[in-house]
Structure formats: structure tokens, C-alpha cells
CSV table of C-alpha atoms and ligand atoms in Angstrom, one decimal:
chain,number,residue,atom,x,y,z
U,1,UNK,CA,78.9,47.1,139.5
U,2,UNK,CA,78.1,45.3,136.1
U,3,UNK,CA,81.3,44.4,134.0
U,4,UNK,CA,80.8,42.6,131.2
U,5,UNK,CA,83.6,40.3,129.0
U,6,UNK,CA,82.8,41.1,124.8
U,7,UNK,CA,83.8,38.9,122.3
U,8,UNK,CA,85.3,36.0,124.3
U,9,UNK,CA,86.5,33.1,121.5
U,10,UNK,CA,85.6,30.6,123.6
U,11,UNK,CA,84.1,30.6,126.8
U,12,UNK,CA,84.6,27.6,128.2
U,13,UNK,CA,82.9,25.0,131.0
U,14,UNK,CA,79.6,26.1,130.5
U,15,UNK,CA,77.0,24.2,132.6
U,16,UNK,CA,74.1,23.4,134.4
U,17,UNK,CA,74.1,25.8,137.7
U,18,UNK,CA,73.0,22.5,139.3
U,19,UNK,CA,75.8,20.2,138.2
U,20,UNK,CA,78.4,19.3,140.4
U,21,UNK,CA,80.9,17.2,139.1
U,22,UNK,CA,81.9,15.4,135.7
U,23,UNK,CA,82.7,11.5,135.9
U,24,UNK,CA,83.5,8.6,133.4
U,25,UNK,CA,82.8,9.6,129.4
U,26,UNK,CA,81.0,12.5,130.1
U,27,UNK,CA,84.5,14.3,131.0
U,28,UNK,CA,85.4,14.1,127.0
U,29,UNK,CA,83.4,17.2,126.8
U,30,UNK,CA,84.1,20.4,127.9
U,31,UNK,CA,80.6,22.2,127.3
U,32,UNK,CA,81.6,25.9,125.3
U,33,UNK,CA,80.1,29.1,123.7
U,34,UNK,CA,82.3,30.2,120.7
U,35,UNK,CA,82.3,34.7,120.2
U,36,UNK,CA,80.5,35.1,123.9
U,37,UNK,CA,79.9,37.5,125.8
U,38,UNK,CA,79.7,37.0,129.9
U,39,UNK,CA,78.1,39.7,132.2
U,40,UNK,CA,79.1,39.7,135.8
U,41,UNK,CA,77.5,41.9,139.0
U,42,UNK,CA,79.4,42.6,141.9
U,43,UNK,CA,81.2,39.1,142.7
U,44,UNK,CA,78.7,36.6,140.6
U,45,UNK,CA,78.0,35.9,137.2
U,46,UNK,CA,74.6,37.0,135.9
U,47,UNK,CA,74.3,36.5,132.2
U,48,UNK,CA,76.2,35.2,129.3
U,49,UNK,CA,75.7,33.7,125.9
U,50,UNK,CA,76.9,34.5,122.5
U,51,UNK,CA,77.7,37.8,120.9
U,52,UNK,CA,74.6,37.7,119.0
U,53,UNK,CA,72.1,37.8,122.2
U,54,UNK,CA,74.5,40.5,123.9
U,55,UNK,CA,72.1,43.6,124.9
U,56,UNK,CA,74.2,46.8,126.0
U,57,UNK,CA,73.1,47.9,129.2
U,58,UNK,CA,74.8,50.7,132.3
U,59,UNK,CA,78.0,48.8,131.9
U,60,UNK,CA,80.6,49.9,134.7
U,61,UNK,CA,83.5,48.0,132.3
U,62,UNK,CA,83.4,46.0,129.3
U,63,UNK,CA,86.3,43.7,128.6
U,64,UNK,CA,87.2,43.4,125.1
U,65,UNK,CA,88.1,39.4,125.1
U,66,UNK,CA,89.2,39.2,121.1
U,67,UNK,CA,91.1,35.9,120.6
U,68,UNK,CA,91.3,35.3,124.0
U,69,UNK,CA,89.4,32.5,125.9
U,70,UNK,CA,87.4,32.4,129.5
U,71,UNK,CA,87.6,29.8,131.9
U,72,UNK,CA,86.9,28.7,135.5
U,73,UNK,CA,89.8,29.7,137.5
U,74,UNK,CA,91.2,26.7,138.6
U,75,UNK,CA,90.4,24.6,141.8
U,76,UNK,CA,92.9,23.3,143.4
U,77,UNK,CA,91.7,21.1,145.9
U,78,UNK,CA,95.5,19.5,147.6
U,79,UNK,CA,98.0,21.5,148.8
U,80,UNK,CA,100.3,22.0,151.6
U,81,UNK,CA,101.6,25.7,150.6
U,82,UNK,CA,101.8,27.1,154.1
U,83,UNK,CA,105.4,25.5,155.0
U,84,UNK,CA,108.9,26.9,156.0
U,85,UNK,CA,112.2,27.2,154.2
U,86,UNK,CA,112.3,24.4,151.4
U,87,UNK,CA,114.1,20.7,150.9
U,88,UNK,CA,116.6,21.7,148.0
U,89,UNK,CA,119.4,19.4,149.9
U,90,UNK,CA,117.2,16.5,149.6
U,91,UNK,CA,116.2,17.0,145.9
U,92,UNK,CA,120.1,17.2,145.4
U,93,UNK,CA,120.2,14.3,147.5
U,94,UNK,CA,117.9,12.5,145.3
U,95,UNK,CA,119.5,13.4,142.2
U,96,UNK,CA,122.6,12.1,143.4
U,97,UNK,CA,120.7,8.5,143.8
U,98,UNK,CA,118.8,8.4,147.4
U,99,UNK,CA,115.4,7.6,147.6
U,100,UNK,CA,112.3,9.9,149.1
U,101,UNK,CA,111.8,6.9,151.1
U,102,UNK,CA,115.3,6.6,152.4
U,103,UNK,CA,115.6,10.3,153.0
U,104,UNK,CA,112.4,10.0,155.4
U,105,UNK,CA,114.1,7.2,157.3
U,106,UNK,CA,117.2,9.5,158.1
U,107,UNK,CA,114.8,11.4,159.9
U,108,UNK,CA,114.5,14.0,156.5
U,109,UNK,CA,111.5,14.7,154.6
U,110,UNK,CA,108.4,15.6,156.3
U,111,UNK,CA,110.1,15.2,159.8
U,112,UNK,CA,112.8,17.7,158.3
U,113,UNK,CA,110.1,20.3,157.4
U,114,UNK,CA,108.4,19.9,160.5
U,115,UNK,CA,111.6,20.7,162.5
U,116,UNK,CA,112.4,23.8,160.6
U,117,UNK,CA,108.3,25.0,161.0
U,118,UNK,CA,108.5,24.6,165.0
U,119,UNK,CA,111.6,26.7,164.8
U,120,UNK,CA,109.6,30.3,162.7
U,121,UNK,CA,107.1,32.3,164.1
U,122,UNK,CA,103.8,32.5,163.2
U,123,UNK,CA,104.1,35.7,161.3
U,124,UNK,CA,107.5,34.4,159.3
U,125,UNK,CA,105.1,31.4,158.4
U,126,UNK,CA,102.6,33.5,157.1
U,127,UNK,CA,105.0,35.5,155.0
U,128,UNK,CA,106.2,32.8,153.6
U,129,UNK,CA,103.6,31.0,152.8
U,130,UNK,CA,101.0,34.4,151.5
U,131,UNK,CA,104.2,35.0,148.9
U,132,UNK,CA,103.4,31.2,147.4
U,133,UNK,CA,99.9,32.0,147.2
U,134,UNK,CA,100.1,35.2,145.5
U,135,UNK,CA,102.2,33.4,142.7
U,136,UNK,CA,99.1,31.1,142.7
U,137,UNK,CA,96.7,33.6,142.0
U,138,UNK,CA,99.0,34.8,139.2
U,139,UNK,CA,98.7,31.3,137.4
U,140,UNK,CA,95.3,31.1,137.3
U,141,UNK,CA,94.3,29.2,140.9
U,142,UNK,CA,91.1,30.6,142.3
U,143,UNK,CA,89.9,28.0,144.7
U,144,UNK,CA,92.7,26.4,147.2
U,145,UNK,CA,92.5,23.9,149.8
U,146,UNK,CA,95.5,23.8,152.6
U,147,UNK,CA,96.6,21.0,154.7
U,148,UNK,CA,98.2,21.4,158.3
U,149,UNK,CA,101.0,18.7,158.8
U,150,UNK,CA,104.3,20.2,159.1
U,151,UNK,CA,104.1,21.0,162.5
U,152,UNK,CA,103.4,17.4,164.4
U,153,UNK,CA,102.8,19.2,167.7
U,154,UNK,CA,99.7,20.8,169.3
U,155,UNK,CA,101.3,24.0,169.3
U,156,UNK,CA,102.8,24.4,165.7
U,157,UNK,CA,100.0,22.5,164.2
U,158,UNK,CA,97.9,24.9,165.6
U,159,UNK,CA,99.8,27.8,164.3
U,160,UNK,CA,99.9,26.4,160.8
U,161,UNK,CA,96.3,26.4,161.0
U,162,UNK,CA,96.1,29.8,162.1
U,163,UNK,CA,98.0,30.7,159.2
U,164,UNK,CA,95.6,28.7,156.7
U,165,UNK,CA,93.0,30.9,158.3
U,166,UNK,CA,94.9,34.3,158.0
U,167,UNK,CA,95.3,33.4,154.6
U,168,UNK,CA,91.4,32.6,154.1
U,169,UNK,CA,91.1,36.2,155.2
U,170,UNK,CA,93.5,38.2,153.7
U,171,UNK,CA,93.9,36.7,150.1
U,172,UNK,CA,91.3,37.0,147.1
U,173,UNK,CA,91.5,33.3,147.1
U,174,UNK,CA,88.9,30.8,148.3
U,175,UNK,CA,90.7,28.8,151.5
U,176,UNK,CA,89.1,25.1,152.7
U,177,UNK,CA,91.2,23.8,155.4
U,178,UNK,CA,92.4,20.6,156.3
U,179,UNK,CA,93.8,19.0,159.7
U,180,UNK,CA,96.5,16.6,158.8
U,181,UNK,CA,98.6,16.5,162.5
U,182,UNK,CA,98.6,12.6,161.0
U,183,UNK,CA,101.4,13.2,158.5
U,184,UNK,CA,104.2,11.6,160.0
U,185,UNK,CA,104.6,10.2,163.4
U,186,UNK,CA,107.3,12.5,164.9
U,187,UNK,CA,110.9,11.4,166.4
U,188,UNK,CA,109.5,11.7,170.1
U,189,UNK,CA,107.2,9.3,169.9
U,190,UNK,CA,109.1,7.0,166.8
U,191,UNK,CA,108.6,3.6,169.7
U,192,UNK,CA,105.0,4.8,170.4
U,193,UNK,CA,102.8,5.6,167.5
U,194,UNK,CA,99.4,5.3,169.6
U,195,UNK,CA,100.7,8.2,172.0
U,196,UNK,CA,100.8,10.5,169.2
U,197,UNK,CA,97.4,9.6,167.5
U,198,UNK,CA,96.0,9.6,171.5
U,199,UNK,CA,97.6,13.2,171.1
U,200,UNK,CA,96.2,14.0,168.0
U,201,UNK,CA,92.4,13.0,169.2
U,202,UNK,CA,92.2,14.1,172.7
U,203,UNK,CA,94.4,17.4,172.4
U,204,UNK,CA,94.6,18.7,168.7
U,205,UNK,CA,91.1,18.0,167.7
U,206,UNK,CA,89.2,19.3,170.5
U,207,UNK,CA,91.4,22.7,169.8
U,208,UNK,CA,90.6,22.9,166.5
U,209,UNK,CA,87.1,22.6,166.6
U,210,UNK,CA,87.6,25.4,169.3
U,211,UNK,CA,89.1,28.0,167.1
U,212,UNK,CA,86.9,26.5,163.9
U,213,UNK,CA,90.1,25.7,162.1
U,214,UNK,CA,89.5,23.0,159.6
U,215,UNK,CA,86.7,21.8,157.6
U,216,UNK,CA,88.9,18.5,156.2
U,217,UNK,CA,90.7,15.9,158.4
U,218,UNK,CA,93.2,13.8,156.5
U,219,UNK,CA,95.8,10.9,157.1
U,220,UNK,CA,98.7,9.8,155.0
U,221,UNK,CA,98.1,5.8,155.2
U,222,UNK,CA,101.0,4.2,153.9
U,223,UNK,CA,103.3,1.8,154.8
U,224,UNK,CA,105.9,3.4,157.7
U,225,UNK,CA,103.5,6.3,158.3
U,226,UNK,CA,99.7,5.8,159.5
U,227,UNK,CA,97.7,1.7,159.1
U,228,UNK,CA,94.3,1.2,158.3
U,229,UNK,CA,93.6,0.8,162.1
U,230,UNK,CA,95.5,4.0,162.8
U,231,UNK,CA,93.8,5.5,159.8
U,232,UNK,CA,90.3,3.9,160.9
U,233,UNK,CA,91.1,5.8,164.6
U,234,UNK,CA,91.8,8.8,163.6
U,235,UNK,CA,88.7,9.4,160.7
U,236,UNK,CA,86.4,7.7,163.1
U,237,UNK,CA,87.5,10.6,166.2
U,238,UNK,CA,87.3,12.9,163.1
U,239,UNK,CA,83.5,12.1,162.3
U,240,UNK,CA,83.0,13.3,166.0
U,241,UNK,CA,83.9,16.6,165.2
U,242,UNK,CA,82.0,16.7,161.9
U,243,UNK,CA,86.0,16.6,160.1
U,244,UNK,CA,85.3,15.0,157.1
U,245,UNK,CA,88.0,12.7,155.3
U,246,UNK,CA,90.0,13.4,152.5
U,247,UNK,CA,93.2,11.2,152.8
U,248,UNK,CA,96.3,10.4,151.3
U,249,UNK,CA,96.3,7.1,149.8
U,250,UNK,CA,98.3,4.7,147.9
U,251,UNK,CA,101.1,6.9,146.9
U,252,UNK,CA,103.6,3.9,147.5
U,253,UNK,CA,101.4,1.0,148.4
U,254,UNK,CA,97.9,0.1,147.9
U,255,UNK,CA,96.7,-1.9,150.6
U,256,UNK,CA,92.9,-1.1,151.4
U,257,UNK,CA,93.2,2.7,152.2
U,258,UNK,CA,91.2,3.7,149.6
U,259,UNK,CA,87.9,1.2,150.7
U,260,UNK,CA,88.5,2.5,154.3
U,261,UNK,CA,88.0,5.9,153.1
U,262,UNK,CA,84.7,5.6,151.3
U,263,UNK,CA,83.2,3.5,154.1
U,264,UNK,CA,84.0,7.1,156.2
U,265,UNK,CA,82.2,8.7,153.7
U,266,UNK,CA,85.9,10.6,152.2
U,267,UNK,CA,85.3,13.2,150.0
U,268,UNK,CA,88.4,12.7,148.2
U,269,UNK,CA,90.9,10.0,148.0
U,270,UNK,CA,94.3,11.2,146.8
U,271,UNK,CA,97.5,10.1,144.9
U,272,UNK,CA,96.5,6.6,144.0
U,273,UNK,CA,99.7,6.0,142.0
U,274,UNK,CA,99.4,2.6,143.0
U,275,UNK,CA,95.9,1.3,142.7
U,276,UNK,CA,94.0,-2.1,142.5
U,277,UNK,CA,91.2,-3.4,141.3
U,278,UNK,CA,89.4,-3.6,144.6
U,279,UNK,CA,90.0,0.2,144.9
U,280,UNK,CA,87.8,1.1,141.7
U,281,UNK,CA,85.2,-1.1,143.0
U,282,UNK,CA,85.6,0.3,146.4
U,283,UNK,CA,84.8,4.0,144.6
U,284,UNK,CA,82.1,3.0,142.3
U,285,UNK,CA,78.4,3.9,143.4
U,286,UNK,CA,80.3,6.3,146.4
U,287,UNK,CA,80.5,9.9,146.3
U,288,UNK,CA,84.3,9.7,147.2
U,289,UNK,CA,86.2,11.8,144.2
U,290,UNK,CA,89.9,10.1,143.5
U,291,UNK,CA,92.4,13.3,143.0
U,292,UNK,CA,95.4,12.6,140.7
U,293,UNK,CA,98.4,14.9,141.5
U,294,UNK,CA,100.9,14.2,138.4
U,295,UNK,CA,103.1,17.1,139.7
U,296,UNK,CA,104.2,14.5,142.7
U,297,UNK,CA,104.8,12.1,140.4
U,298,UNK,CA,106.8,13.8,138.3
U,299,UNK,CA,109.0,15.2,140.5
U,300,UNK,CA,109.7,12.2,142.4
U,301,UNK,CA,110.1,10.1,139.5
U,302,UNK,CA,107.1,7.8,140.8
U,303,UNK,CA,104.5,5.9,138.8
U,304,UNK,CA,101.7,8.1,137.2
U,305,UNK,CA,98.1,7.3,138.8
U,306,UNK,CA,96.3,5.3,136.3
U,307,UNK,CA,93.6,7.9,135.1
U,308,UNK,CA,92.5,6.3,132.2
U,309,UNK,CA,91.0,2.9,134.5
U,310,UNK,CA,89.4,5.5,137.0
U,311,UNK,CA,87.6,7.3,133.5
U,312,UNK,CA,87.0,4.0,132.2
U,313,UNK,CA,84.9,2.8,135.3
U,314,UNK,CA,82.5,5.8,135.0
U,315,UNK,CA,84.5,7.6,138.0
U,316,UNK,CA,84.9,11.6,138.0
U,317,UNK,CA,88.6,11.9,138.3
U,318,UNK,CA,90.0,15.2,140.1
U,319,UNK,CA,93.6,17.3,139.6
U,320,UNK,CA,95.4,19.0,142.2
U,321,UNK,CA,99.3,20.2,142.7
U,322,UNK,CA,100.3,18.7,145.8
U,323,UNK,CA,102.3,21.4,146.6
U,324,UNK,CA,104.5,20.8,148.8
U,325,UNK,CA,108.5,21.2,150.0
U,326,UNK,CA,109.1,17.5,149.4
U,327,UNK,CA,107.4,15.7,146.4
U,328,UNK,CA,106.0,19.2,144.3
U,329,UNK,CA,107.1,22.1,145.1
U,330,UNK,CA,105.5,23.7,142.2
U,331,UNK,CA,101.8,24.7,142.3
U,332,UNK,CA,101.2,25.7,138.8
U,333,UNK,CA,98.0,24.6,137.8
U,334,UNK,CA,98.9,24.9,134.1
U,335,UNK,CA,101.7,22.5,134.6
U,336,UNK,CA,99.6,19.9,136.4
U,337,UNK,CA,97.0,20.6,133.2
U,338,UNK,CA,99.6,19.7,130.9
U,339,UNK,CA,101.2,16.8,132.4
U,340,UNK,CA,98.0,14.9,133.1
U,341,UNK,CA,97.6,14.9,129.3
U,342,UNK,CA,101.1,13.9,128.3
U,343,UNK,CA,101.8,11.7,131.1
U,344,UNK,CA,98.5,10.3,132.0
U,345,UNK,CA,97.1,10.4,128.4
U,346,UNK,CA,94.2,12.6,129.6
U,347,UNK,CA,92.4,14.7,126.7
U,348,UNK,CA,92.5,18.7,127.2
U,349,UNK,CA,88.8,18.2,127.9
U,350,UNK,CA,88.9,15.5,130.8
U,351,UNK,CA,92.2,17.9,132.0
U,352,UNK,CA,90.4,21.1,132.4
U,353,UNK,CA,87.4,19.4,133.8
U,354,UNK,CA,89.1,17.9,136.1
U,355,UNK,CA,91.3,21.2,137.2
U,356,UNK,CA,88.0,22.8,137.6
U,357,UNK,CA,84.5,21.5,138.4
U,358,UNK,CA,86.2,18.3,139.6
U,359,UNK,CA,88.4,20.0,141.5
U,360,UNK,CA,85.7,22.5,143.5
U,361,UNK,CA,83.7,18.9,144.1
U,362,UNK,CA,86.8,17.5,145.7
U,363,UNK,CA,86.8,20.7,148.1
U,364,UNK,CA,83.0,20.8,148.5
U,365,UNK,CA,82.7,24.1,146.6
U,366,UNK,CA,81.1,23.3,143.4
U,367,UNK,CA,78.0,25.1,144.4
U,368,UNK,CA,79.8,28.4,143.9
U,369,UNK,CA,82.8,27.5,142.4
U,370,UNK,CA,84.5,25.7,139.2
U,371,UNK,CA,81.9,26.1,136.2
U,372,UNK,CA,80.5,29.4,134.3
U,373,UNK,CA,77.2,29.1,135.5
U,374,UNK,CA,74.8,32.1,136.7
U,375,UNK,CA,74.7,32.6,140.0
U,376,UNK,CA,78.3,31.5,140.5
U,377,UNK,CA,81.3,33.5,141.8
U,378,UNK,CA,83.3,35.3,139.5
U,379,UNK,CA,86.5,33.4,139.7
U,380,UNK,CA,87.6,33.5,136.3
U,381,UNK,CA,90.9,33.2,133.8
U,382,UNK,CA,90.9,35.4,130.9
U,383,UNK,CA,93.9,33.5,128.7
U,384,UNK,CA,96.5,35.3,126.6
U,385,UNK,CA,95.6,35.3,123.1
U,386,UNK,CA,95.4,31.8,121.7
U,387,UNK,CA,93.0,29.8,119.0
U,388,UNK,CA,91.9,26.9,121.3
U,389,UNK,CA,91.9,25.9,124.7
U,390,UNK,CA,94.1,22.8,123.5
U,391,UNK,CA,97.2,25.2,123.3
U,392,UNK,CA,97.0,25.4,127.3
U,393,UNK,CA,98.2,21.5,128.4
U,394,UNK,CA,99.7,21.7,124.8
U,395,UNK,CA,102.5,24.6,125.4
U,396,UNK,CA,103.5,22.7,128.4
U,397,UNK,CA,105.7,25.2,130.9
U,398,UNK,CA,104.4,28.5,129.7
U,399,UNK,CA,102.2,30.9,131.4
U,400,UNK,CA,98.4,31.0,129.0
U,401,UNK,CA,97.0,33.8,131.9
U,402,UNK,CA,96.9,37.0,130.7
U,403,UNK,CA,94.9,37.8,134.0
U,404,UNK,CA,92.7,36.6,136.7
U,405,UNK,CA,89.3,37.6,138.2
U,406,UNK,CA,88.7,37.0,141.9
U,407,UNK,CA,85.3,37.9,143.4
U,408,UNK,CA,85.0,40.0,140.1
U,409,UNK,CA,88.3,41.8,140.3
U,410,UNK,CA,91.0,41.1,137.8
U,411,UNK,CA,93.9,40.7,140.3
U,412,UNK,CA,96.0,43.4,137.6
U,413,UNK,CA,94.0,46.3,135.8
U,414,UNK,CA,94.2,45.0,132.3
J,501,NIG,O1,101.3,14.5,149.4
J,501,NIG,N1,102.8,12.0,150.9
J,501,NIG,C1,102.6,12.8,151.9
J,501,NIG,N2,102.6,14.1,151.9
J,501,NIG,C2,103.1,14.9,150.8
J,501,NIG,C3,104.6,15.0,150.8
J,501,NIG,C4,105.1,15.4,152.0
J,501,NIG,C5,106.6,15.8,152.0
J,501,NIG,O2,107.4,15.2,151.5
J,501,NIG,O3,106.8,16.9,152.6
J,501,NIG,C6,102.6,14.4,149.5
J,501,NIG,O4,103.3,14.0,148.6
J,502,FE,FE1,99.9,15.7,149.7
């Protein structure tokens, strides 16, 4: 089945098959071929270039792409989507002056989601949470990662991971998985932390590397949730099952999380809204990615991580959503685009690079996943009709897909 895009008016985030990720000044370019064409078999790219070199051949389809652009569909490399019911009462409560900290403390937040997860079945879950990722799809997302973490006991954590995993299966969309059980230490064991983490490595790990449920283990390590020696614990039991870390760090406190994480050999570090000198030190000459997740910060009302130092030291810098019931409950890629350039002061070029090939890198993906490259998956977004790729971070809020290819299938017949 060849299907081949004509007339493209840019096709963007061309590169070498081989590259995997963009870091430091490199990400001011975003490599593109102006009036392309782009040839596709099956699920994979298999030729492109511009119009000029474009040889008709048995064509099953050809796309007429006039004024429209093609991109990488994005990677979104954190997000806890699979969750139940939502937190509206606390973002009132927050608007009427309580803090996300606060609201954690009265036993809300993540402790309030996890609640209301024990409480709906497995199947509810997945209802809920295959209707947020078919919205996904619809903005452009073609590469997700998923984190477990709003369940806190074997059982529930377990089932959220199921669901991660019926979603790998039954949605277009490319799944990695993450174990998080170390999200929040839950009420039962609120005077005995070290239970829970003892619970965490000698019952939830050994199950998940029964059922092959995760690829990712993760910790939030912050102040009130999980230390560096909790932290240290759990990556360390993690290794054992060949988990490897990507953690939440410094989204309220920077305190050494993100050093501890490259010493585990993390392949991403994420929030970093607080961040210290030590921690781009810590990164530089690692393979660790740091992940930026402006949609968090905007909705909490929380300091913006400091791209522009991580870009400056000649780090790759990586975008995700976040998406969650607490601090974003958006996952709308093309916001996250946008506000990393007008809140972070990113350029539409390091933006997009890092919402793609960044992004796949953060998930280990970038082999298939994140650049127009031959050889590569057909994950694609073909963009409503627009003159440059600047308008897409530049109309901030609206929608710039006109469709989406998955595995070589627009998700809509054009
Ligand atoms: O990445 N910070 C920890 N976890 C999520 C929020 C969790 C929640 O509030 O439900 C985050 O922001
Ligand atoms: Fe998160």
C-alpha cells in the first residue's frame, strides 16, 4: 500500500535516520524541504524530497498537501491520562486562594485521585481514560508515554497498569509505560513511609515484571513526598528489574534529585521548575534528557522551568503535557508548543524539536519515532492550511491539525 503526500509547503524535521536527539544550539534549527513530496508504504516512510525529484509510480493514494505543512506527530513522553473522575473542586479551591500544596496536606490531590481510582473498575477506568486519548490523537499526539500512580495499592496500581496496556493495544497510538506506585505515600501508612516503599519493592515490582507492565519506573522526590534516600531505594530495586528511571524532580524544590537521577542512569528528568546550578552540571556529558512541562506550570501558577539555561549549556531540552487531574489536565500538544515559546521564550524551532525528536528520545523511541526520516513510522500531522510552521505556537489555543496519520492511516478519511 504506497500513499504518497504531493505538494507539501513545508515538510518539516527532516533528518538523519540515525539522529536521535537535538541539544544546545543545534535546536535553533528545524531541518525542512519547502514544495515536497513524501512517499509512505504500509506503516513506514520510504521516500521524500522535493516536488521536483517526485517520480509517479502504482500510487494506492496521493494526498494533495497544497499550503498545508507535514510534521512528526508529536511525542509526548509524560503523562498520567489513565485516571478517574477529575479535581474541578480543588481547581475552584485554588482559585478561591488555597495552595496545591495545602490541598495535598488535607489529604486532596493525588491522595484524592487515588481514592476515587480504587473505588472504579477496571473497565470504567479504561473508558475513561481511551476517551482522553482519542482526543489526543485528534491534536496531533502520536507517541504517548503513561505513568501508573493513582492507585497507591498493589491491586489498583496494578489495574492502572493493565489499563496502560489495554490502551497499548487497542489505540493507534504508540504506549511506553511507566510504574510510578511512588507518587504519594498513601494515608495508611502516613507514620510509616518505609512500609510502603518495602511494599512497592517486594510486592508491586515483582508483579509487574510478571505481567511485563512497565518499561519506566519513576519517583516524585520532593519535599513531603519521596527523599533522595527513598528515591535512591526505590531506582536502585528498580535497576533490578531492568525499570529504568525517569523521575519527577524539582517541581517545588531542588535539592539533589536531579544528580541522583543521572548517577541511575534516568532517561529523563522532569519538571525542573526549580533548578540549580549543580543540576546542569549534574546533566552535562550524561545521556539523561531534562523534560519541561509548561502546561503544569501554567495551570498551577508555578515558576516556568528555566529552558533557556538548559539550551544554553548545550543540553537537548524535551516537552511533554503532564497530563494529569491535578496540575494539567489538558494534553494538547499544540498548547504546550505554544506556551514554551511565550512563557519560556523558546523559538518555534527549539519548540517543535523538542515536542518531537526530543520527546521520542525521552521515551526511548527515537529509532522509529519523532523525525521524517526513511525507514521510520508513519506518524505524521498534516496541518490546516497555513504559510509557516511559526503560526502553530503563534495562534496559541487553536487547533493547526487538519488530520493525523498513525501507522500510515489518517485517523479521518480526508
Ligand atoms: O507531574 N507532581 C506530581 N505529579 C503530577 C501531579 C499529580 C496530581 O496533582 O495529581 C505532576 O504534576
Ligand atoms: Fe507528572
Amino acid at each position: 500500500m504506497r500513499k504518497v503526500f504531493i505538494n507539501i509547503r513545508e515538510l518539516l524535521q527532516v533528518r538523519p535516520v540515525s539522529q536521535k536527539k537535538v541539544a544546545g544550539q543545534l535546536m535553533k534549527s528545524l531541518p525542512k524541504i519547502e514544495n515536497a513530496f513524501l512517499a509512505i508504504r504500509n506503516d513506514r516512510i520510504v521516500d521524500f524530497g522535493p516536488m521536483a525529484h517526485f517520480k509517479a509510480q502504482n500510487e494506492d493514494e496521493l494526498i494533495d498537501a497544497t499550503d498545508r505543512l507535514v510534521l512528526p506527530s508529536w511525542c509526548d513522553s509524560h503523562s498520567h491520562v489513565v485516571y478517574a473522575g477529575n479535581r474541578s473542586q480543588e481547581f475552584v479551591d485554588r482559585i478561591n486562594g488555597l495552595g496545591y500544596e495545602d490541598i495535598a496536606k488535607r489529604g486532596g490531590g493525588i491522595l484524592n485521585s487515588a481514592k476515587t481510582l480504587q473505588n472504579t473498575s477496571e473497565e470504567d477506568l479504561f473508558e475513561q481514560s481511551i476517551a482522553r486519548v482519542t482526543s489526543l490523537i485528534q491534536m496531533g499526539t502520536g507517541a504517548l508515554e503513561i505513568k501508573s500512580g493513582y492507585g497507591l495499592t498493589l491491586e489498583a496500581e496494578l489495574k492502572m497498569l493493565r489499563v496502560i496496556k489495554q490502551i497499548a493495544q487497542k489505540s493507534k497510538l504508540k504506549i511506553k509505560s511507566t510504574f510510578l506506585g511512588a507518587h504519594a505515600v498513601p494515608e495508611e501508612f502516613r507514620s510509616n513511609k518505609s512500609g510502603y516503599i518495602d511494599l512497592i519493592i517486594n510486592e508491586m515490582l515483582p508483579k509487574i515484571k510478571e505481567e511485563n507492565l512497565a518499561r519506566f519506573i519513576d519517583v516524585f522526590c520532593e519535599k513531603g513526598y519521596f527523599d533522595l534516600e527513598d528515591t535512591q531505594r526505590i531506582l536502585s530495586a528498580g535497576k533490578t528489574y531492568n525499570l529504568q528511571p525517569k523521575i519527577h524532580v524539582n517541581q517545588f524544590n531542588a535539592f539533589g534529585g536531579v544528580a541522583l537521577g543521572v548517577k541511575h542512569n534516568a532517561l529523563s528528568v522532569d519538571h525542573l521548575e526549580e533548578l540549580m546550578q549543580e543540576d546542569i552540571e549534574a546533566l552535562k556529558n550524561s545521556e539523561t534528557i531534562p523534560v519541561a512541562l509548561p502546561g503544569c506550570s501554567f495551570f498551577l501558577g508555578i515558576p516556568y522551568t528555566p529552558v533557556r539555561q538548559l539550551i544554553e549549556a548545550n543540553l537537548p531540552v524535551a516537552l511533554a503535557s503532564d497530563f494529569n487531574p491535578g496540575s494539567a489536565p489538558s494534553g494538547n500538544m499544540n498548547f504546550v508548543v505554544s506556551l514554551a515559546c511565550i512563557k519560556m521564550k523558546m523559538t518555534p524551532e527549539e519548540a517543535i524539536n523538542a515536542a518531537t525528536i526530543n520527546g521520542a528520545y525521552a521515551m526511548g523511541i527515537s529509532e522509529d519515532y519523532g523525525s521524517i526520516a526513511v525507514g521510520k513510522k508513519a506518524n505524521l500531522i498534516l496541518t490546516k492550511k497555513m504559510k509557516s510552521y511559526h503560526q502553530i505556537p503563534y495562534e496559541f489555543g487553536n487547533n493547526p491539525v487538519e488530520n493525523v496519520m498513525l501507522n500510515g492511516h489518517f485517523i479521518d478519511a480526508l
